[in-house]
Amino acid sequence: MKFFLVSFALVAVAVAGPVIPGPAGPTPVIEEEYEPINVGPAIVDGQFEDIAVGPAIIDNQPEDIAVGPVIIEEPIQEPTQALVQIILNINSQSHVIDVPNPVPSPVIVDEIIPDPVIVVDQPEPEGAIIGVPVLPVPAPAPAPEVAPEILN
């Protein structure tokens, strides 16, 4: 898949070429009326729209505070009847349910054939095999190296 993509990309690059303008020439750029980009009050020119710089509009007359009791809606009346009604149709004469008892059937059991078993009274003791221990030997001290006379 990677090979396919790489080969397709190489073919696309090989076929690519500069765009040839049509008989009418290249597409002209239509210049519209200049309008600055709205970037905030620091760069806005005054000829387009005014900026409200003053304080917010506030009514001079304060409103009265309502100190009266809070209006509480009356509670919704709960329905006196049940939302779900269960109807049980029971016939009193046939209230006993007969459950069939399982009937025993003969079972075929495979006969177990005993294999001969070797019974050992006690295991034969074998002596523990202990190898020869390898004791550490101190390494001889290396001889001091003497530098050549030129370096001393």
Short mmCIF file of C-alpha atoms in Angstrom, two decimals:
data_model
loop_
_atom_site.label_atom_id
_atom_site.label_comp_id
_atom_site.label_asym_id
_atom_site.label_seq_id
_atom_site.Cartn_x
_atom_site.Cartn_y
_atom_site.Cartn_z
CA MET A 1 0.00 0.00 0.00
CA LYS A 2 2.87 2.36 0.81
CA PHE A 3 4.50 1.48 -2.50
CA PHE A 4 1.24 2.32 -4.31
CA LEU A 5 0.99 5.72 -2.59
CA VAL A 6 4.64 6.58 -3.26
CA SER A 7 4.38 5.57 -6.92
CA PHE A 8 1.13 7.56 -7.33
CA ALA A 9 2.80 10.63 -5.77
CA LEU A 10 5.79 10.32 -8.13
CA VAL A 11 3.49 10.06 -11.17
CA ALA A 12 1.51 13.10 -9.98
CA VAL A 13 4.70 15.16 -9.60
CA ALA A 14 5.98 14.03 -13.02
CA VAL A 15 2.72 14.97 -14.79
CA ALA A 16 2.29 18.31 -13.00
CA GLY A 17 3.00 21.49 -14.89
CA PRO A 18 2.26 25.21 -14.73
CA VAL A 19 -1.30 26.36 -15.29
CA ILE A 20 -1.83 27.74 -18.76
CA PRO A 21 -4.19 30.75 -18.82
CA GLY A 22 -7.21 30.55 -21.10
CA PRO A 23 -7.91 32.74 -24.14
CA ALA A 24 -9.32 35.51 -21.92
CA GLY A 25 -6.14 35.61 -19.84
CA PRO A 26 -5.79 34.91 -16.16
CA THR A 27 -8.81 35.35 -13.92
CA PRO A 28 -9.16 39.02 -12.96
CA VAL A 29 -9.30 40.04 -9.33
CA ILE A 30 -12.51 41.90 -8.54
CA GLU A 31 -11.80 44.74 -6.15
CA GLU A 32 -14.76 45.60 -3.99
CA GLU A 33 -15.37 48.68 -1.90
CA TYR A 34 -12.76 48.98 0.83
CA GLU A 35 -14.03 48.25 4.32
CA PRO A 36 -11.60 47.76 7.22
CA ILE A 37 -11.66 44.60 9.25
CA ASN A 38 -13.46 44.98 12.56
CA VAL A 39 -10.65 44.36 15.06
CA GLY A 40 -11.79 46.44 17.99
CA PRO A 41 -12.20 50.03 19.14
CA ALA A 42 -8.49 50.89 18.83
CA ILE A 43 -8.40 50.80 15.01
CA VAL A 44 -12.01 51.62 14.05
CA ASP A 45 -12.37 54.63 11.82
CA GLY A 46 -15.06 57.17 12.72
CA GLN A 47 -16.61 57.36 9.26
CA PHE A 48 -18.25 53.93 9.38
CA GLU A 49 -19.94 53.81 12.77
CA ASP A 50 -19.68 55.49 16.12
CA ILE A 51 -18.55 53.65 19.19
CA ALA A 52 -20.55 54.11 22.39
CA VAL A 53 -17.83 54.87 24.92
CA GLY A 54 -19.97 56.32 27.71
CA PRO A 55 -21.44 54.50 30.68
CA ALA A 56 -24.33 52.10 30.36
CA ILE A 57 -27.84 53.53 30.24
CA ILE A 58 -29.27 53.46 33.77
CA ASP A 59 -32.71 54.63 34.88
CA ASN A 60 -32.50 57.47 37.35
CA GLN A 61 -35.52 56.36 39.36
CA PRO A 62 -34.91 53.30 41.58
CA GLU A 63 -37.45 50.51 41.64
CA ASP A 64 -39.38 49.65 44.78
CA ILE A 65 -38.63 46.36 46.51
CA ALA A 66 -41.63 44.03 46.90
CA VAL A 67 -41.68 42.94 50.55
CA GLY A 68 -44.97 41.01 50.41
CA PRO A 69 -45.34 37.26 50.90
CA VAL A 70 -44.19 34.89 48.26
CA ILE A 71 -46.93 33.51 46.03
CA ILE A 72 -46.92 29.73 46.29
CA GLU A 73 -48.98 27.67 43.92
CA GLU A 74 -51.34 25.17 45.47
CA PRO A 75 -50.13 21.56 45.41
CA ILE A 76 -51.42 19.26 42.72
CA GLN A 77 -54.14 16.95 44.01
CA GLU A 78 -52.98 13.34 43.99
CA PRO A 79 -55.34 10.88 42.30
CA THR A 80 -57.30 8.74 44.73
CA GLN A 81 -57.45 5.75 42.39
CA ALA A 82 -54.49 3.58 41.51
CA LEU A 83 -52.77 4.24 38.22
CA VAL A 84 -52.35 0.51 37.59
CA GLN A 85 -55.14 -1.98 38.16
CA ILE A 86 -54.28 -5.66 38.51
CA ILE A 87 -57.02 -8.15 37.73
CA LEU A 88 -56.52 -11.76 38.85
CA ASN A 89 -58.80 -14.38 37.34
CA ILE A 90 -58.54 -17.41 39.61
CA ASN A 91 -60.77 -20.46 39.23
CA SER A 92 -61.09 -21.98 42.70
CA GLN A 93 -61.88 -25.48 41.40
CA SER A 94 -58.69 -26.00 39.43
CA HIS A 95 -56.08 -24.58 41.79
CA VAL A 96 -54.01 -27.80 41.94
CA ILE A 97 -51.28 -28.06 39.35
CA ASP A 98 -50.14 -31.55 38.38
CA VAL A 99 -46.38 -31.77 38.02
CA PRO A 100 -45.20 -34.89 36.20
CA ASN A 101 -42.75 -36.95 38.26
CA PRO A 102 -39.58 -38.07 36.52
CA VAL A 103 -39.62 -41.73 35.51
CA PRO A 104 -36.44 -43.62 36.42
CA SER A 105 -34.79 -45.29 33.46
CA PRO A 106 -32.01 -47.87 33.39
CA VAL A 107 -28.52 -46.47 33.26
CA ILE A 108 -25.72 -48.14 31.33
CA VAL A 109 -22.55 -48.05 33.44
CA ASP A 110 -19.22 -49.02 31.88
CA GLU A 111 -17.33 -51.67 33.80
CA ILE A 112 -14.06 -50.52 35.32
CA ILE A 113 -11.18 -52.87 34.48
CA PRO A 114 -8.50 -52.80 37.19
CA ASP A 115 -4.87 -52.46 36.05
CA PRO A 116 -2.02 -54.17 37.87
CA VAL A 117 -0.49 -51.90 40.50
CA ILE A 118 3.06 -52.15 41.87
CA VAL A 119 3.06 -51.47 45.59
CA VAL A 120 6.41 -50.44 47.09
CA ASP A 121 6.83 -50.87 50.84
CA GLN A 122 9.64 -48.35 51.24
CA PRO A 123 11.66 -46.38 48.74
CA GLU A 124 15.25 -47.44 48.26
CA PRO A 125 17.49 -44.83 49.92
CA GLU A 126 20.14 -43.37 47.71
CA GLY A 127 23.13 -41.54 49.06
CA ALA A 128 23.38 -37.85 48.54
CA ILE A 129 25.86 -36.96 45.81
CA ILE A 130 28.15 -34.21 47.04
CA GLY A 131 30.67 -32.83 44.58
CA VAL A 132 34.13 -31.52 45.33
CA PRO A 133 33.85 -27.89 46.48
CA VAL A 134 35.84 -25.27 44.62
CA LEU A 135 37.46 -22.94 47.10
CA PRO A 136 38.44 -19.39 46.11
CA VAL A 137 42.11 -18.80 45.52
CA PRO A 138 43.58 -15.34 46.05
CA ALA A 139 44.72 -13.82 42.79
CA PRO A 140 48.39 -12.90 42.53
CA ALA A 141 49.14 -9.18 42.64
CA PRO A 142 49.94 -7.80 39.21
CA ALA A 143 53.44 -6.61 38.61
CA PRO A 144 53.77 -2.83 38.51
CA GLU A 145 54.03 -1.46 35.02
CA VAL A 146 57.01 0.69 34.32
CA ALA A 147 56.73 3.43 31.75
CA PRO A 148 59.48 3.77 29.16
CA GLU A 149 62.35 6.09 29.99
CA ILE A 150 61.19 8.63 27.43
CA LEU A 151 57.91 9.23 29.32
CA ASN A 152 59.48 9.33 32.84
#
